[in-house]
Amino acid sequence: MLEVAVSSVGGTPREGQSRMAEAVRGAIESGEHLAVQAGTGTGKSLAYLVPAIRHAVSEGTTVVVSTATIALQNQLVDRDLPRLAEALEPALGRRPTFAILKGRRNYLCLNRAQGGGAPEEPEDGALFDAFAASALERQVGRLREWATETETGDRAELVPGVTDQAWRQVSVSARECLGAQRCPVGTDCFAEHAKARAGRADVVVTNHALLAINALDDRSVLPEHDVVLVDEAHDLVDRVTSAATGELSAGAVRLAARRCGRAVDEQTADRLVEAGEGLEQVLAAAQPGRLEQLPPDLSGALRTTRDAAAACVTALGPERKEDPEGGTARKLALAVTEELHDTAVRVLEAFDEDSAGRDVVWVAAEPNRPPAVHVAPLGVGGLLRERLFGPYTTVLTSATLALGGTFDTLARQWGLPPQQRAERAEGAATAKEAPSDGSGPKWTGLDVGSPFEHQRSGILYVARRLPPPGRDGLPPEYLDELTELVRAAGGRTLGLFSSMRAAKQATEQLRERLDTPVLCQGEDTTSLLVTRFAADPATSLFGTLSLWQGVDVPGDSLQLVVIDRIPFPRPDDPLASARQKAVSEHGGNGFLTVAGTHAALLLAQGAGRLLRSGSDRGVIAVLDPRLATARYGGFLRASLPPFWTTHDPEVVKGALRRISAST
């Protein structure tokens, strides 16, 4: 079946792909969890989809595929699964079915689009901005027109898109939804239709956020299933953590007060208004950062907010058989007020002796955003062990799972027990009995390698002679080295920087020094910048964040990836610092376990941008000498593909000139 599938997409059989497919089949049959590292070019999506589809059709069940990015989600639904369905139909006896399922907020709500419930008021800054209000009105009008044309109501299909504020006028969260039975247009609900399609499908494609919500919520949001395939599994912990993070701001309190003002008595709603004013004053004076103890003034503001929210929830009362518009207004008020109350309770309980160490609390004051209190779980391993690995057979895969040469680093974060080094399997992984310490679910780790010959195709250059990176932007030596490398490559460079400040500094400097174009993230949408970068080999692209993982540019346009410094989390990052402290208090190496893992994942993802096809060649240049000189450097290097390594800049520049001249 795999051969048929590979042929249907115009591919060729690959040894690593076959080993992975056998391992996935074995995991599904045995119920033992599986972690598979499969390098770029392995064809891992077919390797897990074929055994998954076979299982779903033969057993009459559903399998769930979860991804971290929209790009992979779209690739599976728009390209891979339609081809597979057609190719495998003769062997399976029927055409396998598939569906995509997103969170309810991603689908247009017909009740709201038709005017159900009061409209969302503009955010505070737009209350007196006639232009903003007019633009919002035009966008909402366009959405209401689109509601009569769309078949799915999926926001992703709306081109061009609209602002988040406009979309909120015509969408609801799961908490805000009236329910199909009570909603006047429930029979036509786009979200309910998507859920129904998913319930009938053999394969359901979703995202890590919805997978997390399914684990966090007592009510299942995914159809009944027995197997979960987690692609881009290196991102799973961060996405689950994000879904489990609460935020409380004065703006959220004001929103709740406005909604409650239409559904409860004025005196009760005013309590919430006053609570929001008090919280705003306290947060404005608060010092940003992680809170080891809850300051008395913040504690008082949170208690006042909690009690005012509780009073509003009580006043809103139980569900009543009222007119649909009144029911929608009540549900919208109840959803935001309950969330406000629950978050305030969670923050306060984080400092109780019985709950200490379970949640991390910090005050954030980000540019162009009002200050807010955040609360996040210290770890999500227990949640994943209980709600993901407990009920379902789970396969986790990515190009970067074996950090420092072992799966154990990520396994601990997933809530799985330590296993063994990530040895390459000689045969089918299912022939192995996975060792276990008896403290958690059984699982097997398998590295199927990569079809690329990294030592022949790529060079890892570590600029050992440069000074360690400083705190005040890029050192002059780094800019000189970067200039020479890009000049030798003739452009063709993806610059991955640890901060936007460094990316902009490098862009400004190199535009003055080079006669080849340099693009910088933020000057246009990232997708358009990547398109321009791929279209012109002489162009370089500098940036941070999404470029570390989101760029797929095979061919001549990308032959040099430059990384300015090891991407450790910021020392003042509240969640990372709390996790480091917790590991150290239990006798572990907090820095290596938390900061080292974070850096290793990003380095491996960044290095993975270089070779995207079998004919690609090039250089990974790391300007930070600590990769070669620091004690933790060995762990980080072991997390990278096995490139040929050098510290000699002349060797690298000569190689770049030869590669550039040959293309």
XYZ file of C-alpha atoms in Angstrom:
663
model
C 0.000 0.000 0.000
C 2.889 2.366 0.729
C 4.375 1.696 -2.715
C 1.027 2.520 -4.329
C 0.768 5.695 -2.241
C 4.304 6.844 -3.072
C 3.707 6.214 -6.760
C 0.459 8.219 -6.643
C 2.329 11.357 -5.566
C 5.136 10.845 -8.057
C 7.694 9.829 -5.421
C 10.236 7.049 -5.139
C 10.487 4.410 -2.402
C 12.742 5.377 0.520
C 14.198 3.042 3.099
C 13.530 5.389 6.032
C 9.944 5.876 4.941
C 9.353 2.115 4.776
C 10.887 1.581 8.238
C 8.725 4.328 9.656
C 5.527 2.934 8.098
C 6.302 -0.516 9.546
C 6.931 1.014 12.967
C 3.674 3.000 12.871
C 1.742 -0.117 11.876
C 3.353 -2.022 14.743
C 2.525 0.720 17.228
C -1.121 0.804 16.144
C -1.392 -2.979 16.428
C 0.400 -3.262 19.788
C -0.921 -0.096 21.419
C 2.628 0.916 22.335
C 3.446 4.582 21.775
C 6.055 5.550 19.197
C 8.359 8.549 18.707
C 9.905 8.785 15.232
C 12.563 11.216 14.110
C 12.375 11.458 10.321
C 14.606 13.947 8.553
C 13.450 16.301 5.815
C 12.821 14.402 2.596
C 11.835 11.139 4.302
C 8.196 11.470 3.297
C 6.964 11.008 6.838
C 3.379 12.104 6.183
C 2.793 9.151 3.841
C 4.642 6.868 6.254
C 2.103 7.507 9.005
C -0.999 8.163 6.873
C -0.951 4.830 5.020
C -1.006 2.569 8.134
C -3.414 4.989 9.824
C -5.898 4.892 6.933
C -5.597 1.111 6.708
C -6.394 0.809 10.426
C -9.320 3.260 10.285
C -10.972 1.522 7.315
C -10.398 -2.053 8.491
C -11.527 -1.361 12.079
C -14.282 1.122 11.267
C -12.766 3.740 13.543
C -11.334 7.252 13.325
C -7.710 8.344 13.623
C -6.712 11.907 14.488
C -3.748 13.694 12.892
C -2.568 16.801 14.751
C -0.196 19.428 13.322
C 1.379 22.593 14.711
C 1.193 24.739 11.580
C -1.541 25.733 9.161
C 0.836 25.024 6.269
C 1.123 21.326 7.119
C -2.585 21.101 7.892
C -3.367 22.467 4.434
C -0.805 20.185 2.785
C -2.437 17.121 4.332
C -6.018 18.121 3.511
C -5.490 19.723 0.107
C -2.763 17.498 -1.332
C -1.738 14.318 0.499
C -5.084 12.908 1.645
C -7.030 13.445 -1.618
C -4.291 11.633 -3.569
C -4.098 8.850 -1.004
C -7.862 8.365 -0.963
C -7.884 7.817 -4.711
C -4.766 5.631 -4.772
C -5.773 3.346 -1.880
C -9.433 2.857 -2.810
C -8.847 -0.349 -4.851
C -6.811 -2.001 -2.082
C -9.193 -0.964 0.710
C -12.435 -1.766 -1.055
C -13.830 1.723 -0.537
C -12.658 5.296 -0.735
C -11.293 6.463 2.629
C -12.717 9.737 3.921
C -11.093 12.643 5.718
C -12.070 15.950 7.292
C -10.484 18.976 8.915
C -11.619 20.176 12.324
C -10.693 23.464 13.993
C -11.780 25.284 17.108
C -15.267 26.812 17.022
C -13.848 30.334 16.895
C -12.480 29.572 13.396
C -15.994 29.174 11.937
C -18.446 31.966 11.200
C -21.482 31.918 13.513
C -24.652 32.430 11.462
C -26.617 33.571 14.500
C -24.172 36.406 15.185
C -23.776 37.239 11.504
C -27.557 37.662 11.323
C -27.501 40.023 14.312
C -28.008 37.568 17.165
C -26.878 39.200 20.397
C -25.529 42.688 20.834
C -22.584 43.670 18.634
C -19.122 43.742 20.125
C -18.153 47.287 21.080
C -14.897 48.668 19.645
C -11.826 48.245 21.776
C -11.072 51.205 24.039
C -8.647 52.861 21.643
C -11.215 52.803 18.829
C -14.175 54.185 20.754
C -13.597 57.718 19.474
C -11.891 56.814 16.197
C -14.442 57.352 13.434
C -12.159 55.879 10.784
C -11.576 52.689 12.787
C -15.301 52.316 13.470
C -16.113 52.819 9.782
C -13.492 50.276 8.688
C -14.850 47.780 11.200
C -18.385 48.325 9.929
C -17.298 47.707 6.312
C -15.502 44.501 7.237
C -18.460 43.176 9.210
C -20.750 43.997 6.264
C -18.446 41.997 4.000
C -18.510 39.077 6.434
C -22.306 39.064 6.501
C -22.355 38.979 2.715
C -19.788 36.158 2.728
C -21.997 34.232 5.155
C -24.579 33.813 2.376
C -21.973 32.439 -0.058
C -19.569 30.239 1.898
C -20.134 26.501 2.210
C -17.833 25.938 5.192
C -17.728 29.251 7.099
C -14.016 28.574 7.689
C -12.120 31.834 8.243
C -9.094 30.439 6.361
C -11.141 30.457 3.135
C -11.886 34.197 3.357
C -9.563 36.065 0.961
C -8.577 38.748 1.665
C -8.963 38.306 5.387
C -10.332 40.637 8.045
C -9.056 41.894 11.381
C -9.497 39.845 14.542
C -11.862 42.499 15.889
C -14.108 42.209 12.835
C -14.085 38.416 13.000
C -15.139 38.513 16.659
C -18.391 40.206 15.579
C -19.456 37.061 13.701
C -17.891 34.218 15.670
C -18.226 32.618 19.088
C -16.034 30.457 21.311
C -17.291 27.102 22.605
C -18.248 28.809 25.873
C -20.221 31.516 24.065
C -22.155 29.142 21.789
C -25.891 28.783 22.479
C -25.800 25.137 21.405
C -27.260 23.652 18.235
C -30.532 22.722 19.951
C -31.265 26.226 21.273
C -29.791 28.301 18.443
C -32.346 29.542 15.891
C -29.984 28.620 13.035
C -28.412 25.596 14.749
C -29.324 23.241 11.914
C -27.211 25.303 9.510
C -24.271 25.866 11.902
C -20.906 25.688 10.122
C -19.042 24.499 13.245
C -21.607 21.739 13.870
C -21.410 20.627 10.241
C -17.602 20.465 10.486
C -17.913 18.395 13.659
C -20.424 16.088 11.982
C -18.135 15.590 8.972
C -15.279 14.778 11.323
C -17.434 12.234 13.143
C -18.025 10.351 9.878
C -14.428 10.530 8.610
C -11.698 7.911 8.719
C -9.013 10.574 9.241
C -9.532 13.870 11.065
C -6.862 16.549 10.690
C -6.682 19.057 13.522
C -4.097 21.182 15.326
C -2.184 20.924 18.594
C -4.315 23.675 20.145
C -7.545 21.727 19.650
C -5.800 18.530 20.766
C -4.855 20.390 23.947
C -8.400 21.670 24.455
C -9.659 18.102 24.035
C -7.271 17.067 26.817
C -8.089 20.029 29.072
C -11.881 19.930 28.721
C -14.055 17.244 30.279
C -16.276 17.460 27.194
C -14.659 15.898 24.132
C -14.339 18.271 21.182
C -12.894 15.607 18.869
C -14.851 12.641 17.506
C -14.364 9.254 19.145
C -10.970 7.852 18.119
C -8.329 5.372 19.239
C -5.124 6.572 17.525
C -3.482 10.019 17.520
C -0.690 10.926 15.113
C 1.199 14.033 16.271
C 3.228 15.595 13.456
C 5.568 18.505 14.266
C 5.720 16.939 17.722
C 8.663 19.129 18.742
C 6.076 21.924 19.156
C 3.548 19.907 21.175
C 4.575 21.039 24.674
C 4.625 24.736 23.750
C 1.200 24.555 22.046
C -0.388 22.666 24.949
C 1.180 25.109 27.421
C -0.208 28.027 25.413
C -3.703 26.513 25.412
C -3.492 26.034 29.182
C -2.324 29.607 29.860
C -4.718 32.146 31.323
C -4.539 35.939 30.986
C -6.198 38.637 33.057
C -6.156 42.332 32.156
C -8.185 45.440 32.887
C -9.416 45.334 29.279
C -10.843 41.840 29.831
C -12.681 43.084 32.919
C -14.101 46.051 30.973
C -15.299 43.725 28.195
C -17.061 41.515 30.738
C -18.609 44.573 32.368
C -19.925 45.867 29.017
C -21.474 42.515 28.177
C -22.965 42.090 31.644
C -24.309 45.642 31.530
C -26.868 44.506 28.966
C -27.975 41.455 30.938
C -27.794 42.233 34.708
C -28.796 45.098 36.980
C -26.677 48.250 36.881
C -25.395 47.956 40.460
C -23.977 44.456 39.902
C -22.351 45.413 36.602
C -20.839 48.524 38.217
C -18.988 46.304 40.715
C -17.151 44.774 37.776
C -16.421 48.216 36.292
C -14.894 49.337 39.603
C -12.907 46.096 39.886
C -11.450 46.719 36.421
C -10.431 50.255 37.370
C -8.684 48.990 40.494
C -6.894 46.226 38.611
C -5.744 48.710 35.955
C -4.143 50.971 38.588
C -2.374 48.072 40.301
C -1.041 46.589 37.043
C 0.155 49.986 35.814
C 2.380 50.245 38.900
C 3.447 46.569 38.936
C 6.963 45.495 38.017
C 6.940 43.127 35.010
C 8.292 39.636 35.659
C 7.608 36.374 37.462
C 5.917 36.602 40.852
C 7.469 34.493 43.611
C 4.894 35.956 46.016
C 1.629 37.738 45.336
C 1.878 41.441 46.266
C -0.911 42.536 48.665
C -2.282 45.213 46.311
C -2.489 42.765 43.383
C -3.994 40.108 45.642
C -6.677 42.586 46.723
C -7.444 43.631 43.130
C -7.728 39.997 42.052
C -10.041 39.126 44.940
C -12.248 42.107 44.142
C -12.352 41.053 40.477
C -13.134 37.443 41.422
C -16.004 38.440 43.716
C -17.469 40.959 41.258
C -17.334 38.383 38.465
C -18.987 35.791 40.710
C -21.805 38.246 41.485
C -22.379 38.831 37.774
C -22.404 35.090 37.039
C -25.021 34.617 39.768
C -27.094 37.512 38.418
C -26.972 36.096 34.897
C -28.573 32.976 36.371
C -29.262 29.579 34.791
C -30.308 29.140 31.173
C -33.831 30.343 30.457
C -36.242 29.782 27.601
C -35.926 33.302 26.311
C -35.811 34.882 22.905
C -32.697 33.888 20.903
C -31.238 37.402 20.977
C -31.496 37.602 24.754
C -30.055 34.102 25.043
C -27.063 35.027 22.898
C -26.368 38.217 24.862
C -26.547 36.261 28.129
C -24.245 33.510 26.839
C -21.687 36.027 25.554
C -21.675 37.760 28.941
C -21.536 34.502 30.881
C -18.617 33.081 28.861
C -16.257 36.017 29.345
C -17.261 36.578 32.971
C -16.821 32.916 33.957
C -13.393 32.901 32.300
C -12.502 36.093 34.180
C -13.592 34.539 37.472
C -11.809 31.229 36.847
C -8.540 32.926 35.877
C -8.593 35.155 38.973
C -9.224 32.084 41.153
C -6.400 30.209 39.438
C -3.910 33.048 39.995
C -4.857 33.341 43.661
C -4.677 29.571 44.210
C -1.225 29.420 42.612
C 0.140 30.946 45.823
C -1.693 28.596 48.212
C 0.570 26.123 50.006
C -1.377 23.157 48.648
C -1.068 24.366 45.036
C 2.437 25.864 45.132
C 4.595 24.798 42.213
C 1.736 23.796 39.934
C 1.288 27.108 38.109
C 3.626 29.984 37.254
C 2.342 33.570 37.509
C 3.876 36.675 35.998
C 3.053 40.245 35.024
C 3.714 41.048 31.367
C 4.012 44.539 29.907
C 4.559 44.093 26.167
C 4.943 46.958 23.671
C 1.608 48.350 22.428
C -0.313 46.130 24.859
C -1.656 46.976 28.322
C -0.112 45.087 31.266
C -1.682 41.751 32.182
C -1.337 38.900 34.653
C -0.517 35.527 33.100
C -0.792 32.074 34.667
C 0.610 28.940 33.014
C 1.301 25.349 34.087
C 4.843 24.627 35.256
C 4.704 21.480 33.116
C 2.178 19.635 30.957
C 3.671 16.142 31.166
C 1.111 14.938 33.695
C -1.768 16.225 31.563
C -0.414 14.548 28.404
C 0.296 11.290 30.216
C -3.240 11.137 31.593
C -5.289 12.595 28.734
C -3.272 11.693 25.607
C -1.064 8.668 26.239
C -3.568 7.092 28.624
C -6.629 6.755 26.342
C -4.996 6.712 22.885
C -2.197 4.981 21.026
C 0.018 7.916 20.105
C 2.657 8.349 17.402
C 4.842 11.459 17.634
C 7.018 12.496 14.725
C 9.206 15.373 13.585
C 12.530 16.016 11.905
C 13.890 17.066 15.326
C 13.061 14.853 18.303
C 16.393 13.323 19.352
C 18.098 16.129 21.249
C 21.652 15.432 22.339
C 21.271 12.059 20.635
C 18.383 10.855 22.804
C 14.582 11.048 22.835
C 14.554 11.241 26.640
C 14.844 15.032 26.712
C 11.480 15.554 25.009
C 9.976 12.382 26.497
C 10.234 13.878 29.987
C 8.335 16.953 28.818
C 5.664 14.722 27.282
C 5.260 12.821 30.554
C 6.852 9.614 29.268
C 9.451 7.661 31.287
C 13.124 7.671 30.234
C 13.980 5.109 27.613
C 17.184 4.608 25.675
C 19.437 6.425 23.251
C 17.885 7.101 19.856
C 19.694 4.395 17.949
C 18.933 3.937 14.304
C 16.837 0.810 13.875
C 18.250 -1.984 11.767
C 14.864 -3.611 11.285
C 11.260 -2.897 12.148
C 11.037 -1.073 15.435
C 8.051 -3.186 16.438
C 10.324 -6.198 16.877
C 11.837 -4.508 19.932
C 10.464 -4.778 23.431
C 10.679 -1.246 24.767
C 12.455 -1.051 28.128
C 10.419 0.545 30.871
C 11.013 1.599 34.455
C 7.394 0.809 35.221
C 6.564 4.431 35.983
C 4.711 5.320 32.805
C 3.390 4.218 29.428
C 5.515 2.039 27.171
C 7.012 3.683 24.140
C 9.668 3.136 21.504
C 12.014 5.663 19.926
C 13.102 5.308 16.310
C 15.391 7.488 14.208
C 14.936 6.606 10.518
C 17.582 9.107 9.455
C 17.386 11.271 6.359
C 17.727 10.609 2.624
C 20.180 13.518 2.494
C 23.925 12.945 2.824
C 24.589 15.730 5.299
C 28.379 15.278 5.440
C 28.646 15.562 1.664
C 26.006 18.231 1.137
C 26.484 20.605 4.065
C 29.140 22.281 6.209
C 28.671 23.374 9.805
C 30.904 26.376 10.430
C 31.306 27.563 14.012
C 33.133 30.904 14.234
C 35.270 29.861 17.182
C 37.634 32.847 16.881
C 34.872 35.440 17.392
C 34.123 36.928 20.843
C 31.074 35.687 22.776
C 27.883 37.577 21.898
C 27.201 40.725 23.902
C 24.040 42.297 25.249
C 24.223 45.505 23.216
C 23.428 44.313 19.728
C 25.705 42.505 17.299
C 29.457 43.037 17.919
C 31.381 44.633 15.020
C 33.223 41.333 14.459
C 29.905 39.560 13.862
C 28.836 42.119 11.268
C 32.205 41.832 9.488
C 31.976 38.024 9.452
C 28.389 38.108 8.248
C 29.281 40.524 5.452
C 32.112 38.324 4.182
C 29.985 35.165 4.297
C 27.044 36.698 2.423
C 29.401 38.226 -0.146
C 31.069 34.825 -0.703
C 27.666 33.192 -1.166
C 26.510 35.885 -3.610
C 23.421 36.520 -1.500
C 21.413 33.279 -1.117
C 21.403 33.755 2.675
C 18.809 33.155 5.358
C 19.830 35.035 8.495
C 18.258 33.665 11.685
C 18.633 36.075 14.572
C 17.837 35.736 18.239
C 16.025 39.086 18.327
C 14.307 41.463 15.950
C 16.696 44.172 17.076
C 19.689 42.127 15.853
C 17.962 41.294 12.560
C 17.277 44.979 11.864
C 20.814 45.983 12.845
C 22.285 43.391 10.466
C 19.920 44.451 7.680
C 20.840 48.130 7.961
C 24.569 47.432 8.068
C 24.663 44.943 5.196
C 22.523 47.106 2.934
C 25.290 49.688 3.169
C 28.094 47.160 2.614
C 26.687 44.837 -0.080
C 25.429 45.295 -3.616
C 22.950 42.405 -3.270
C 19.409 42.887 -1.829
C 18.653 42.207 1.833
C 15.067 41.758 3.020
C 14.050 42.003 6.677
C 11.139 40.360 8.423
C 8.417 42.868 9.258
C 8.846 44.909 6.077
C 6.034 42.886 4.490
C 4.099 39.739 5.325
C 6.441 36.836 6.011
C 4.952 34.726 3.209
C 5.532 37.463 0.620
C 9.100 38.042 1.836
C 9.857 34.317 1.559
C 8.390 34.295 -1.969
C 10.611 37.231 -3.005
C 13.618 35.566 -1.363
C 13.010 32.282 -3.211
C 12.518 34.042 -6.559
C 15.906 35.807 -6.630
C 19.114 33.894 -5.698
C 20.993 37.159 -5.078
C 18.570 38.139 -2.300
C 19.095 37.518 1.418
C 16.371 37.372 4.065
C 16.968 38.248 7.725
C 14.554 37.724 10.572
C 13.621 35.797 13.682
C 10.805 33.744 15.211
C 8.813 32.081 12.404
C 11.776 32.005 10.005
C 13.526 29.472 12.241
C 10.836 26.901 11.429
C 8.645 28.234 8.645
C 10.900 28.521 5.581
C 10.988 25.850 2.867
C 13.161 27.102 -0.004
C 14.891 24.314 -1.946
C 17.340 25.111 -4.745
C 19.819 27.891 -5.512
C 18.155 30.675 -3.522
C 19.224 29.273 -0.140
C 22.808 28.092 0.253
C 23.823 29.796 3.505
C 22.015 29.818 6.840
C 23.578 32.173 9.397
C 22.679 31.947 13.106
C 23.925 34.879 15.163
C 23.810 33.258 18.620
C 22.653 30.140 20.433
C 18.895 30.745 20.873
C 18.587 30.312 24.627
C 15.404 31.711 26.174
C 15.802 35.123 27.788
C 17.085 34.864 31.378
C 14.014 36.791 32.543
C 11.544 34.558 30.678
C 9.105 33.759 33.511
C 8.095 30.258 32.471
C 11.577 29.082 31.450
C 13.177 30.478 34.617
C 10.520 28.826 36.814
C 11.026 25.485 35.079
C 14.811 25.775 35.422
C 14.451 26.473 39.133
C 12.118 23.493 39.611
C 14.550 21.103 37.883
C 17.503 22.421 39.907
C 15.573 22.049 43.193
C 15.081 18.370 42.346
C 18.798 17.847 41.788
C 18.834 18.160 37.993
C 20.660 20.486 35.638
C 18.026 23.176 35.194
C 19.956 25.154 32.625
C 20.623 22.212 30.320
C 17.195 20.614 30.814
C 15.197 23.768 30.056
C 17.338 26.406 28.328
C 19.505 23.793 26.587
C 16.472 21.907 25.266
C 14.901 25.130 23.990
C 18.132 26.104 22.228
C 18.738 22.621 20.814
C 15.262 22.470 19.280
C 15.548 25.877 17.631
C 19.097 25.190 16.398
C 18.001 21.905 14.859
C 14.970 23.542 13.271
C 17.069 26.429 11.964
C 19.707 24.089 10.524
C 16.903 22.147 8.868
C 16.217 25.120 6.579
C 19.382 24.397 4.550
C 18.785 21.062 2.826
C 15.252 20.826 1.469
C 15.931 18.591 -1.558
C 18.461 15.925 -2.490
C 20.439 18.298 -4.720
C 20.776 21.137 -2.195
C 24.220 22.095 -0.885
C 25.383 24.803 1.473
C 26.649 26.034 4.817
C 25.243 26.482 8.321
C 27.270 29.285 9.925
C 26.961 29.823 13.677
C 28.668 33.046 14.753
C 28.395 32.240 18.473
C 31.706 30.559 19.505
C 30.095 28.967 22.587
C 28.791 26.182 20.342
C 32.436 25.039 20.129
C 33.852 26.197 23.459
C 31.146 25.810 26.137
C 30.571 22.597 28.085
C 27.009 22.369 26.810
C 28.210 22.721 23.201
C 28.475 18.947 22.787
C 24.801 18.470 23.668
C 23.761 21.166 21.184
C 25.985 19.838 18.363
C 24.628 16.331 18.923
C 21.148 17.720 18.255
C 22.145 18.930 14.772
C 22.310 16.894 11.554
C 25.761 15.312 10.967
C 27.242 18.063 8.791
C 30.972 18.188 8.112
C 32.313 20.658 10.674
C 35.018 23.336 10.504
C 36.175 26.439 12.386
C 38.165 27.865 9.454
C 36.457 30.878 7.816
C 38.608 30.682 4.669
C 37.556 27.079 4.043
C 33.898 28.091 4.352
C 34.135 31.175 2.145
C 35.954 29.153 -0.518
C 33.227 26.490 -0.406
C 30.491 29.133 -0.708
C 32.186 30.718 -3.735
C 32.462 27.319 -5.457
C 28.810 26.460 -4.753
C 27.667 29.876 -5.996
C 29.783 29.612 -9.161
C 28.413 26.159 -9.981
C 24.748 27.206 -9.932
